[in-house]
């Protein structure tokens, strides 16, 4: 469309739905910017192709002001709801994945499974399994927190593509349980996997891992509220930075815990070898003493016979 068409302000002729979709925010007429803002858009969300709160509502659910704003963008009840005005049938749009990396379709539905969803699902499932194994092995009740966190994470992953709002709610519950788990571990500072005394360095390192677990989980809890209550959160650069920092903290603390496990495993093998060596030395000494006593007895008997 010619640029001069949108320079006429409110006198612009009626446009079709989606007419302004390819325009940058700064190229929109002021009254169109106001209309887009009434529907939940700002410059960042509009330019990045984000989704506003209004797109989750049907035409009848929009307020009169929002309907008026949508009309300025070229929409009516049929085009907004995606309904054929003649047949009344729902017009099927091309499916757009939440993460745009879908792998396969779920049956004959319009839901696809994405690479992100697969990674998310198995990551949460791993936490769930670890929580169950730790509960069985260590008998610490607080491992139930890890089990619940993993379980809600799995549910969140299942709904990522089908209902991202519901997925965000389950994710929020999940990260709250992770935070409780982190606080419990830090407060008690007991590791069922570490069954021997360790040096100050390893103790300090474990405390550092606990703190990183807490901060990373706290960041995720804060971000989860933005995901649940702010549809523009996915496009906020500052929140993305916080998310990356939290992920780095989670990664580093997991490496610390892994290092502590291998350290203990090495120390356990060393101690077992030392104990077995001492037992072997003791057995040899007893055999030597027993052999010497027998020889002396035999010599004494021989002397008596003589």
mmCIF file of N, CA and C in Angstrom, residues 31-32 34-41 52-77 80:
data_model
loop_
_atom_site.group_PDB
_atom_site.id
_atom_site.type_symbol
_atom_site.label_atom_id
_atom_site.label_comp_id
_atom_site.label_asym_id
_atom_site.label_seq_id
_atom_site.Cartn_x
_atom_site.Cartn_y
_atom_site.Cartn_z
ATOM 1 N N UNK A 31 -3.294 7.664 15.255
ATOM 2 C CA UNK A 31 -4.542 7.067 15.732
ATOM 3 C C UNK A 31 -4.500 5.535 15.644
ATOM 4 N N UNK A 32 -3.678 4.999 14.751
ATOM 5 C CA UNK A 32 -3.512 3.550 14.676
ATOM 6 C C UNK A 32 -2.625 3.068 15.827
ATOM 7 N N UNK A 34 -2.578 4.472 18.711
ATOM 8 C CA UNK A 34 -3.478 4.502 19.874
ATOM 9 C C UNK A 34 -4.396 3.280 19.881
ATOM 10 N N UNK A 35 -4.867 2.886 18.685
ATOM 11 C CA UNK A 35 -5.741 1.723 18.596
ATOM 12 C C UNK A 35 -4.987 0.452 18.987
ATOM 13 N N UNK A 36 -3.759 0.332 18.500
ATOM 14 C CA UNK A 36 -2.951 -0.839 18.835
ATOM 15 C C UNK A 36 -2.656 -0.880 20.332
ATOM 16 N N UNK A 37 -2.390 0.299 20.916
ATOM 17 C CA UNK A 37 -2.120 0.362 22.357
ATOM 18 C C UNK A 37 -3.342 -0.070 23.149
ATOM 19 N N UNK A 38 -4.534 0.286 22.666
ATOM 20 C CA UNK A 38 -5.768 -0.110 23.353
ATOM 21 C C UNK A 38 -5.961 -1.619 23.326
ATOM 22 N N UNK A 39 -5.308 -2.278 22.367
ATOM 23 C CA UNK A 39 -5.404 -3.728 22.263
ATOM 24 C C UNK A 39 -4.239 -4.439 22.939
ATOM 25 N N UNK A 40 -3.401 -3.662 23.648
ATOM 26 C CA UNK A 40 -2.327 -4.264 24.436
ATOM 27 C C UNK A 40 -0.952 -4.211 23.813
ATOM 28 N N UNK A 41 -0.816 -3.516 22.693
ATOM 29 C CA UNK A 41 0.486 -3.459 22.034
ATOM 30 C C UNK A 41 1.257 -2.212 22.437
ATOM 31 N N UNK A 52 -0.409 -9.905 22.118
ATOM 32 C CA UNK A 52 -0.961 -9.120 23.229
ATOM 33 C C UNK A 52 -2.100 -9.881 23.895
ATOM 34 N N UNK A 53 -2.549 -9.350 25.017
ATOM 35 C CA UNK A 53 -3.626 -9.990 25.765
ATOM 36 C C UNK A 53 -4.907 -10.104 24.941
ATOM 37 N N UNK A 54 -5.150 -9.139 24.052
ATOM 38 C CA UNK A 54 -6.412 -9.093 23.317
ATOM 39 C C UNK A 54 -6.560 -10.264 22.355
ATOM 40 N N UNK A 55 -5.464 -10.852 21.904
ATOM 41 C CA UNK A 55 -5.541 -11.942 20.937
ATOM 42 C C UNK A 55 -6.066 -13.222 21.562
ATOM 43 N N UNK A 56 -6.112 -13.262 22.887
ATOM 44 C CA UNK A 56 -6.679 -14.426 23.571
ATOM 45 C C UNK A 56 -8.192 -14.316 23.734
ATOM 46 N N UNK A 57 -8.738 -13.148 23.403
ATOM 47 C CA UNK A 57 -10.176 -12.919 23.577
ATOM 48 C C UNK A 57 -10.901 -13.001 22.240
ATOM 49 N N UNK A 58 -12.107 -13.500 22.300
ATOM 50 C CA UNK A 58 -12.958 -13.457 21.106
ATOM 51 C C UNK A 58 -13.510 -12.039 20.951
ATOM 52 N N UNK A 59 -14.175 -11.795 19.816
ATOM 53 C CA UNK A 59 -14.715 -10.464 19.561
ATOM 54 C C UNK A 59 -15.724 -10.059 20.638
ATOM 55 N N UNK A 60 -16.573 -10.989 21.027
ATOM 56 C CA UNK A 60 -17.609 -10.674 22.021
ATOM 57 C C UNK A 60 -17.019 -10.447 23.409
ATOM 58 N N UNK A 61 -15.806 -10.944 23.642
ATOM 59 C CA UNK A 61 -15.165 -10.748 24.937
ATOM 60 C C UNK A 61 -14.435 -9.420 25.028
ATOM 61 N N UNK A 62 -14.205 -8.781 23.900
ATOM 62 C CA UNK A 62 -13.539 -7.484 23.897
ATOM 63 C C UNK A 62 -14.470 -6.402 24.422
ATOM 64 N N UNK A 63 -13.913 -5.423 25.076
ATOM 65 C CA UNK A 63 -14.702 -4.269 25.510
ATOM 66 C C UNK A 63 -15.101 -3.447 24.286
ATOM 67 N N UNK A 64 -16.118 -2.609 24.396
ATOM 68 C CA UNK A 64 -16.491 -1.756 23.245
ATOM 69 C C UNK A 64 -15.314 -0.902 22.743
ATOM 70 N N UNK A 65 -14.494 -0.423 23.670
ATOM 71 C CA UNK A 65 -13.338 0.373 23.260
ATOM 72 C C UNK A 65 -12.348 -0.470 22.465
ATOM 73 N N UNK A 66 -12.133 -1.714 22.905
ATOM 74 C CA UNK A 66 -11.212 -2.606 22.202
ATOM 75 C C UNK A 66 -11.770 -2.988 20.832
ATOM 76 N N UNK A 67 -13.094 -3.190 20.729
ATOM 77 C CA UNK A 67 -13.698 -3.493 19.440
ATOM 78 C C UNK A 67 -13.535 -2.326 18.467
ATOM 79 N N UNK A 68 -13.696 -1.128 18.978
ATOM 80 C CA UNK A 68 -13.508 0.062 18.140
ATOM 81 C C UNK A 68 -12.067 0.162 17.658
ATOM 82 N N UNK A 69 -11.132 -0.143 18.562
ATOM 83 C CA UNK A 69 -9.725 -0.109 18.182
ATOM 84 C C UNK A 69 -9.416 -1.172 17.129
ATOM 85 N N UNK A 70 -9.986 -2.364 17.311
ATOM 86 C CA UNK A 70 -9.771 -3.436 16.334
ATOM 87 C C UNK A 70 -10.356 -3.070 14.979
ATOM 88 N N UNK A 71 -11.488 -2.372 15.002
ATOM 89 C CA UNK A 71 -12.115 -1.949 13.745
ATOM 90 C C UNK A 71 -11.206 -0.987 12.980
ATOM 91 N N UNK A 72 -10.498 -0.116 13.700
ATOM 92 C CA UNK A 72 -9.563 0.799 13.038
ATOM 93 C C UNK A 72 -8.417 0.040 12.369
ATOM 94 N N UNK A 73 -8.096 -1.141 12.911
ATOM 95 C CA UNK A 73 -7.051 -1.966 12.313
ATOM 96 C C UNK A 73 -7.594 -2.874 11.215
ATOM 97 N N UNK A 74 -8.886 -2.718 10.905
ATOM 98 C CA UNK A 74 -9.473 -3.456 9.786
ATOM 99 C C UNK A 74 -10.239 -4.703 10.167
ATOM 100 N N UNK A 75 -10.474 -4.918 11.455
ATOM 101 C CA UNK A 75 -11.127 -6.153 11.888
ATOM 102 C C UNK A 75 -12.611 -5.930 12.178
ATOM 103 N N UNK A 76 -13.376 -6.994 11.959
ATOM 104 C CA UNK A 76 -14.747 -7.052 12.440
ATOM 105 C C UNK A 76 -14.896 -8.378 13.187
ATOM 106 N N UNK A 77 -16.106 -8.699 13.572
ATOM 107 C CA UNK A 77 -16.324 -9.914 14.366
ATOM 108 C C UNK A 77 -15.815 -11.159 13.641
ATOM 109 N N UNK A 80 -11.878 -11.102 13.136
ATOM 110 C CA UNK A 80 -11.200 -11.221 14.437
ATOM 111 C C UNK A 80 -11.292 -12.655 14.972
#
